[in-house]
Amino acid sequence: MYSDKVMDHFKNPRNVGEIENPSGVGEVGNPVCGDIMNIYIKVENNVITDAKFKTFGCGAAIASSSMATELIRGKTLEEAWDISNKAVAEALEGLPPIKMHCSVLAEEGIHKAINDYRKKQGLEPWAEKNPHSHDHSGDSTCQP
Amino acid sequence: MVTIYIAFTIVNTFRNYKNIPFRATHPELIREGTMSEKRIIYLDHAATTPVKPSVADAMWPYMNDHFGNPSSIYRIARESKNAIETARAQVAKAVGAEPGEIYFTSGGSESDNWAIKGIAFANRKKGNHIITSAIEHHAVLHTCQYLEKEGFSVTYLPVDRSGLVSPPDLEKAITDKTILISVMYANNEIGTIEPVAELGAIARKHKIPFHTDAVQAIGNVPIDVKGQNIDLLSLSAHKFYGPKGIGALYIRKGMKIDNLIHGGGQENRRRAGTENIAAIVGLGKAIELATADIGWHNSHIRALRDRLLTGILEKIPYARLNGHPEKRLPGNLNVSFEFIEGESMLLWLDDEGICASTGSACTSGSLEPSHVLLAIGLPHEIAHGSLRLTLGDANTEADVDFVLEVLPKVVQKLRDMSPLYRKSGKEGGCNV
């Protein structure tokens, strides 16, 4: 049911753990729905120099977290902000429709971590461009 | 020639099932590279079971020489007809019924649909109320929900924390409009065995038809439909080492029930469709073996199950048993592990060759965890971390010990990356 890429990132997740004194943290998801994702970022000169994650969830949630941290490392905050859930899913060579919400969670986690950093810097948090633009592809949403 | 060769290969595979490691008998299941050196440990017998060699042997002639349509008049057809009647008698004997009360169906889901819709529609002039439980299989629950759209009203009895339906609750739920009570014999997820005889006695006292889905119970629990006041009983062959796609519905003589499948006059004009003779023969043979072996089967898998449970609770902190500690199917183990999610557990176990199941949402095709685990009061996050291991005849102590070696590592690996584990301050895994 999962692509080889998803299985690779599930079995060998990249960047598991926490960052001590992170520049920003994004906590998303809900235990009621069966997935919680925490994304930690280290920002230097507007660039994400380190990213780590901790996730409670299914194979797709773990793989999406792993891929998301890989995608944002070395990116400017603007570049990282523009990484969509679709980009995470595509980098994983696709997710089953029912699992697309895991990639949505990853995108939300990145955004929350970036805005957490901006708030700490005394900056206005960035607004979600279009909160309904996620590609859910037939996904159903858990209502805790 | 090719077909015959393949068929013989299959029969030989079944014949050797018990003596040869799974990887040798099922080479097609061993994935190149990843699994080649690993054995397969099958611990999902509540999902389905392998067909016993002697069952497959019994079926073979009915796919070969005795292919006649039992409704025809010539000799080869009579062979088919006789085989069906032998199987009917075997099923009847296994549950304490008369052969004339056994009707073959395509399996558990059809039997449940027939029992519930058939009784409901045949008795709708008497009333429109049905009583069932909150932890039924979807074949019962979704049928009841369909009937609600058709104007019936359904009471879903709650269960206690171990999954038991309370007989006084049943009696209180009965109204003068109640036309059917359907409560499962044993639960497929948590293995809890319901007080069927008591529930049946209450139904009988109020003269209401009582149906039980015994799909998980056959071969694990002795069943006597007369002694237990059961009016309708569903069963399915592939849960007790028979073939898939075949089951039966016991309908007590004199019940008023509509047909579900309309057409030809098969099954005493109650269930149309040319009989699946080979599968029916397989069902008959499998149920005969399952009820004859019930003592050995029970003690064998119960001992393995208990060894597994003890080991899990010893080696893994923050684990709890779901379901009733004693009133449960001998091979069923359902455990929740806090701070982790079931699907990721299954993926890692599969990587080690262990086949298991979970009540987590992530494998159910929805985002809600198992309705059974929620009904026994588990919080969502604990329900998401459940693991069901169901043992079978071919499992060994070595299988159990291998699981006990692998599972603690899998749980720890997932806990180490879980933010819930950190939040609860339980990193380091101190035992409680």
Tab-separated table of C-alpha atoms in Angstrom, chain B residues 121-420:
chain	number	residue	atom	x	y	z
B	121	PHE	CA	-38.919	-7.795	6.920
B	122	ALA	CA	-40.927	-10.948	7.697
B	123	ASN	CA	-42.074	-9.526	11.036
B	124	ARG	CA	-42.494	-5.830	10.312
B	125	LYS	CA	-46.235	-6.029	10.882
B	126	LYS	CA	-45.561	-7.136	14.469
B	127	GLY	CA	-43.081	-4.383	15.216
B	128	ASN	CA	-40.067	-2.438	14.048
B	129	HIS	CA	-37.647	-2.651	16.964
B	130	ILE	CA	-34.333	-4.514	16.878
B	131	ILE	CA	-31.852	-4.943	19.733
B	132	THR	CA	-28.174	-5.575	19.112
B	133	SER	CA	-24.893	-4.653	20.793
B	134	ALA	CA	-22.444	-1.808	20.261
B	135	ILE	CA	-19.556	-4.187	19.530
B	136	GLU	CA	-21.033	-6.289	16.719
B	137	HIS	CA	-19.151	-7.006	13.515
B	138	HIS	CA	-19.905	-4.505	10.758
B	139	ALA	CA	-21.906	-7.190	8.948
B	140	VAL	CA	-24.454	-6.834	11.765
B	141	LEU	CA	-24.006	-3.137	12.598
B	142	HIS	CA	-24.210	-1.847	9.038
B	143	THR	CA	-27.202	-4.101	8.328
B	144	CYS	CA	-28.966	-2.624	11.354
B	145	GLN	CA	-28.061	0.897	10.227
B	146	TYR	CA	-29.512	0.103	6.797
B	147	LEU	CA	-32.734	-1.063	8.458
B	148	GLU	CA	-32.903	2.184	10.432
B	149	LYS	CA	-33.151	3.968	7.080
B	150	GLU	CA	-35.964	1.567	6.164
B	151	GLY	CA	-38.044	2.615	9.172
B	152	PHE	CA	-36.798	0.212	11.839
B	153	SER	CA	-35.507	1.441	15.175
B	154	VAL	CA	-32.429	-0.182	16.694
B	155	THR	CA	-31.131	-0.274	20.276
B	156	TYR	CA	-27.362	-0.753	20.490
B	157	LEU	CA	-26.714	-2.244	23.933
B	158	PRO	CA	-23.591	-0.894	25.613
B	159	VAL	CA	-20.927	-3.232	26.979
B	160	ASP	CA	-18.882	-3.060	30.171
B	161	ARG	CA	-15.128	-2.427	30.202
B	162	SER	CA	-14.409	-6.067	29.411
B	163	GLY	CA	-16.826	-6.098	26.473
B	164	LEU	CA	-19.704	-8.003	28.108
B	165	VAL	CA	-23.351	-7.301	27.304
B	166	SER	CA	-25.500	-7.309	30.451
B	167	PRO	CA	-28.556	-9.631	30.369
B	168	PRO	CA	-30.610	-7.226	32.577
B	169	ASP	CA	-29.816	-4.429	30.081
B	170	LEU	CA	-31.201	-6.615	27.325
B	171	GLU	CA	-34.393	-7.327	29.223
B	172	LYS	CA	-34.907	-3.615	29.945
B	173	ALA	CA	-34.460	-2.732	26.265
B	174	ILE	CA	-37.248	-5.067	25.108
B	175	THR	CA	-40.496	-3.353	24.052
B	176	ASP	CA	-43.726	-4.723	22.610
B	177	LYS	CA	-42.361	-3.703	19.200
B	178	THR	CA	-39.149	-5.764	19.501
B	179	ILE	CA	-38.962	-8.354	16.714
B	180	LEU	CA	-35.293	-9.385	16.797
B	181	ILE	CA	-32.374	-9.621	19.215
B	182	SER	CA	-28.906	-10.117	17.707
B	183	VAL	CA	-25.841	-10.396	19.941
B	184	MET	CA	-22.546	-11.917	18.817
B	185	TYR	CA	-21.253	-15.102	20.435
B	186	ALA	CA	-17.670	-13.882	20.742
B	187	ASN	CA	-16.096	-10.638	19.670
B	188	ASN	CA	-13.667	-10.673	16.761
B	189	GLU	CA	-11.398	-7.928	18.101
B	190	ILE	CA	-11.146	-8.390	21.844
B	191	GLY	CA	-12.285	-12.024	22.024
B	192	THR	CA	-14.863	-11.500	24.773
B	193	ILE	CA	-17.397	-14.340	24.946
B	194	GLU	CA	-20.931	-13.067	25.563
B	195	PRO	CA	-23.420	-14.752	27.938
B	196	VAL	CA	-25.320	-16.129	24.951
B	197	ALA	CA	-27.362	-18.762	26.796
B	198	GLU	CA	-28.655	-16.160	29.261
B	199	LEU	CA	-29.429	-13.662	26.515
B	200	GLY	CA	-31.159	-16.422	24.548
B	201	ALA	CA	-33.266	-17.373	27.574
B	202	ILE	CA	-34.471	-13.774	27.905
B	203	ALA	CA	-35.344	-13.638	24.211
B	204	ARG	CA	-37.193	-16.949	24.472
B	205	LYS	CA	-39.140	-15.768	27.528
B	206	HIS	CA	-40.363	-12.758	25.530
B	207	LYS	CA	-40.898	-14.881	22.373
B	208	ILE	CA	-38.485	-12.768	20.340
B	209	PRO	CA	-36.203	-14.392	17.716
B	210	PHE	CA	-32.592	-14.496	18.918
B	211	HIS	CA	-29.729	-14.396	16.406
B	212	THR	CA	-26.051	-14.796	17.230
B	213	ASP	CA	-23.061	-14.167	14.983
B	214	ALA	CA	-20.888	-17.133	15.967
B	215	VAL	CA	-18.290	-16.615	13.252
B	216	GLN	CA	-15.427	-16.335	15.760
B	217	ALA	CA	-16.791	-18.889	18.200
B	218	ILE	CA	-17.066	-22.062	16.121
B	219	GLY	CA	-14.228	-24.443	16.904
B	220	ASN	CA	-13.289	-22.429	19.989
B	221	VAL	CA	-16.388	-22.756	22.169
B	222	PRO	CA	-18.827	-25.680	22.342
B	223	ILE	CA	-22.134	-24.584	20.843
B	224	ASP	CA	-25.575	-26.089	21.358
B	225	VAL	CA	-28.292	-24.032	19.687
B	226	LYS	CA	-31.093	-25.879	21.458
B	227	GLY	CA	-29.601	-25.698	24.947
B	228	GLN	CA	-28.587	-22.059	24.471
B	229	ASN	CA	-31.941	-20.859	23.107
B	230	ILE	CA	-30.444	-19.730	19.803
B	231	ASP	CA	-32.930	-19.260	16.947
B	232	LEU	CA	-30.490	-18.150	14.243
B	233	LEU	CA	-26.717	-18.589	14.108
B	234	SER	CA	-24.170	-17.350	11.542
B	235	LEU	CA	-20.933	-19.176	10.812
B	236	SER	CA	-18.124	-18.967	8.272
B	237	ALA	CA	-15.753	-21.769	7.203
B	238	HIS	CA	-12.538	-19.791	6.740
B	239	LYS	CA	-12.350	-18.966	10.441
B	240	PHE	CA	-11.892	-22.649	11.326
B	241	TYR	CA	-9.456	-23.914	8.673
B	242	GLY	CA	-12.055	-24.233	5.919
B	243	PRO	CA	-12.270	-22.403	2.600
B	244	LYS	CA	-13.319	-18.780	2.096
B	245	GLY	CA	-16.611	-17.795	0.493
B	246	ILE	CA	-18.733	-20.378	2.299
B	247	GLY	CA	-20.753	-20.217	5.469
B	248	ALA	CA	-24.076	-21.230	6.877
B	249	LEU	CA	-27.088	-19.871	8.689
B	250	TYR	CA	-28.875	-22.035	11.207
B	251	ILE	CA	-32.581	-21.170	11.230
B	252	ARG	CA	-34.620	-22.891	13.907
B	253	LYS	CA	-37.561	-24.791	12.447
B	254	GLY	CA	-40.703	-22.675	12.360
B	255	MET	CA	-39.026	-19.260	12.184
B	256	LYS	CA	-40.761	-16.688	10.036
B	257	ILE	CA	-38.006	-15.302	7.802
B	258	ASP	CA	-37.880	-13.728	4.341
B	259	ASN	CA	-35.392	-14.811	1.710
B	260	LEU	CA	-32.376	-12.636	1.015
B	261	ILE	CA	-31.250	-14.171	-2.297
B	262	HIS	CA	-34.146	-14.776	-4.695
B	263	GLY	CA	-34.005	-17.124	-7.676
B	264	GLY	CA	-33.924	-20.917	-8.049
B	265	GLY	CA	-35.257	-23.426	-5.568
B	266	GLN	CA	-31.984	-24.410	-3.893
B	267	GLU	CA	-31.658	-24.805	-0.117
B	268	ASN	CA	-35.272	-25.805	0.342
B	269	ARG	CA	-36.356	-22.713	-1.640
B	270	ARG	CA	-34.798	-20.394	0.888
B	271	ARG	CA	-31.455	-19.454	-0.661
B	272	ALA	CA	-31.185	-19.366	-4.442
B	273	GLY	CA	-28.024	-20.032	-6.428
B	274	THR	CA	-26.208	-23.149	-7.614
B	275	GLU	CA	-24.451	-24.623	-4.628
B	276	ASN	CA	-20.691	-24.134	-4.215
B	277	ILE	CA	-20.278	-27.869	-3.708
B	278	ALA	CA	-16.524	-28.085	-3.128
B	279	ALA	CA	-16.693	-25.251	-0.592
B	280	ILE	CA	-19.721	-26.809	1.119
B	281	VAL	CA	-17.837	-30.110	1.403
B	282	GLY	CA	-14.870	-28.162	2.798
B	283	LEU	CA	-17.092	-26.442	5.338
B	284	GLY	CA	-18.542	-29.776	6.449
B	285	LYS	CA	-15.134	-31.384	6.837
B	286	ALA	CA	-13.630	-28.341	8.554
B	287	ILE	CA	-16.417	-27.999	11.115
B	288	GLU	CA	-16.275	-31.713	11.867
B	289	LEU	CA	-12.517	-31.473	12.526
B	290	ALA	CA	-12.851	-28.198	14.435
B	291	THR	CA	-15.427	-29.568	16.848
B	292	ALA	CA	-13.624	-32.920	17.222
B	293	ASP	CA	-10.312	-31.145	17.952
B	294	ILE	CA	-11.822	-28.490	20.189
B	295	GLY	CA	-10.190	-29.779	23.393
B	296	TRP	CA	-6.676	-30.036	21.960
B	297	HIS	CA	-7.054	-26.803	20.006
B	298	ASN	CA	-8.219	-24.918	23.089
B	299	SER	CA	-5.466	-26.064	25.408
B	300	HIS	CA	-2.759	-25.654	22.753
B	301	ILE	CA	-3.558	-22.092	21.735
B	302	ARG	CA	-4.610	-20.988	25.203
B	303	ALA	CA	-1.196	-22.017	26.583
B	304	LEU	CA	0.575	-20.125	23.796
B	305	ARG	CA	-1.683	-17.110	24.255
B	306	ASP	CA	-0.991	-16.992	27.994
B	307	ARG	CA	2.760	-17.326	27.437
B	308	LEU	CA	2.571	-14.445	24.977
B	309	LEU	CA	0.505	-12.247	27.288
B	310	THR	CA	2.725	-12.897	30.311
B	311	GLY	CA	5.828	-12.129	28.260
B	312	ILE	CA	4.380	-8.922	26.823
B	313	LEU	CA	3.274	-7.578	30.198
B	314	GLU	CA	6.645	-8.503	31.705
B	315	LYS	CA	8.779	-6.987	28.971
B	316	ILE	CA	6.788	-3.954	27.869
B	317	PRO	CA	5.722	-1.198	30.270
B	318	TYR	CA	2.512	0.768	29.667
B	319	ALA	CA	0.761	-2.207	28.076
B	320	ARG	CA	-2.748	-3.362	28.942
B	321	LEU	CA	-4.941	-6.281	27.969
B	322	ASN	CA	-8.195	-5.392	26.223
B	323	GLY	CA	-11.253	-7.609	26.673
B	324	HIS	CA	-12.238	-10.001	29.438
B	325	PRO	CA	-9.363	-11.724	31.278
B	326	GLU	CA	-11.136	-15.113	31.406
B	327	LYS	CA	-14.279	-15.011	29.287
B	328	ARG	CA	-12.360	-14.731	26.042
B	329	LEU	CA	-11.547	-16.825	22.987
B	330	PRO	CA	-8.556	-19.089	23.678
B	331	GLY	CA	-6.418	-17.716	20.851
B	332	ASN	CA	-7.254	-14.027	21.183
B	333	LEU	CA	-4.857	-11.482	22.572
B	334	ASN	CA	-5.602	-7.768	22.270
B	335	VAL	CA	-3.157	-5.414	23.910
B	336	SER	CA	-2.823	-1.630	23.874
B	337	PHE	CA	0.572	0.021	24.057
B	338	GLU	CA	0.507	3.611	25.194
B	339	PHE	CA	2.173	6.438	23.229
B	340	ILE	CA	2.354	4.627	19.891
B	341	GLU	CA	0.097	3.959	16.938
B	342	GLY	CA	-0.935	0.510	15.719
B	343	GLU	CA	-0.223	0.710	12.019
B	344	SER	CA	3.424	1.586	12.519
B	345	MET	CA	3.663	-1.411	14.853
B	346	LEU	CA	2.165	-3.694	12.172
B	347	LEU	CA	4.589	-2.412	9.525
B	348	TRP	CA	7.591	-3.187	11.722
B	349	LEU	CA	6.197	-6.577	12.733
B	350	ASP	CA	5.548	-7.379	9.070
B	351	ASP	CA	9.163	-6.494	8.387
B	352	GLU	CA	10.084	-9.223	10.857
B	353	GLY	CA	7.667	-11.678	9.241
B	354	ILE	CA	4.964	-11.378	11.908
B	355	CYS	CA	1.367	-11.017	10.657
B	356	ALA	CA	-0.880	-9.191	13.144
B	357	SER	CA	-3.756	-6.738	13.239
B	358	THR	CA	-4.748	-3.476	14.963
B	359	GLY	CA	-7.832	-1.521	15.949
B	360	SER	CA	-6.157	1.725	14.962
B	361	ALA	CA	-7.968	3.976	12.521
B	362	CYS	CA	-5.041	3.908	10.185
B	363	THR	CA	-5.791	0.447	8.866
B	364	SER	CA	-9.572	0.657	8.913
B	365	GLY	CA	-9.970	2.965	5.932
B	366	SER	CA	-11.434	5.661	8.164
B	367	LEU	CA	-9.871	7.930	10.734
B	368	GLU	CA	-11.843	6.568	13.664
B	369	PRO	CA	-10.328	3.791	15.735
B	370	SER	CA	-12.206	0.546	16.318
B	371	HIS	CA	-15.800	0.952	17.531
B	372	VAL	CA	-15.226	-2.046	19.807
B	373	LEU	CA	-12.273	-0.454	21.622
B	374	LEU	CA	-14.187	2.805	22.009
B	375	ALA	CA	-17.239	0.893	23.302
B	376	ILE	CA	-15.179	-0.690	26.107
B	377	GLY	CA	-14.166	2.821	27.130
B	378	LEU	CA	-10.635	3.113	25.780
B	379	PRO	CA	-9.568	6.706	25.089
B	380	HIS	CA	-8.924	7.314	21.375
B	381	GLU	CA	-5.152	7.504	21.705
B	382	ILE	CA	-4.998	4.161	23.545
B	383	ALA	CA	-7.342	2.565	21.005
B	384	HIS	CA	-4.974	3.749	18.247
B	385	GLY	CA	-2.163	1.813	19.948
B	386	SER	CA	-3.870	-1.578	20.025
B	387	LEU	CA	-2.433	-4.790	18.667
B	388	ARG	CA	-4.424	-7.977	18.056
B	389	LEU	CA	-2.562	-11.268	17.945
B	390	THR	CA	-4.729	-14.322	17.301
B	391	LEU	CA	-3.114	-17.731	17.595
B	392	GLY	CA	-3.833	-20.889	15.655
B	393	ASP	CA	-3.163	-24.617	15.577
B	394	ALA	CA	0.151	-24.372	13.714
B	395	ASN	CA	1.716	-21.806	16.048
B	396	THR	CA	4.485	-22.964	18.372
B	397	GLU	CA	6.272	-21.770	21.490
B	398	ALA	CA	9.138	-20.739	19.240
B	399	ASP	CA	6.743	-18.402	17.380
B	400	VAL	CA	5.638	-16.834	20.652
B	401	ASP	CA	9.215	-16.434	21.858
B	402	PHE	CA	10.201	-14.783	18.585
B	403	VAL	CA	7.373	-12.263	18.974
B	404	LEU	CA	8.511	-11.629	22.541
B	405	GLU	CA	11.991	-10.911	21.214
B	406	VAL	CA	10.849	-8.576	18.428
B	407	LEU	CA	7.834	-6.743	19.869
B	408	PRO	CA	9.545	-4.939	22.795
B	409	LYS	CA	12.118	-3.510	20.353
B	410	VAL	CA	9.414	-2.352	17.951
B	411	VAL	CA	7.423	-0.683	20.729
B	412	GLN	CA	10.532	1.026	22.106
B	413	LYS	CA	11.639	2.229	18.676
B	414	LEU	CA	8.250	3.883	18.107
B	415	ARG	CA	8.065	5.289	21.620
B	416	ASP	CA	11.494	6.853	21.165
B	417	MET	CA	10.114	8.963	18.323
B	418	SER	CA	6.755	9.673	19.954
B	419	PRO	CA	6.149	13.137	21.411
B	420	LEU	CA	3.506	11.624	23.738
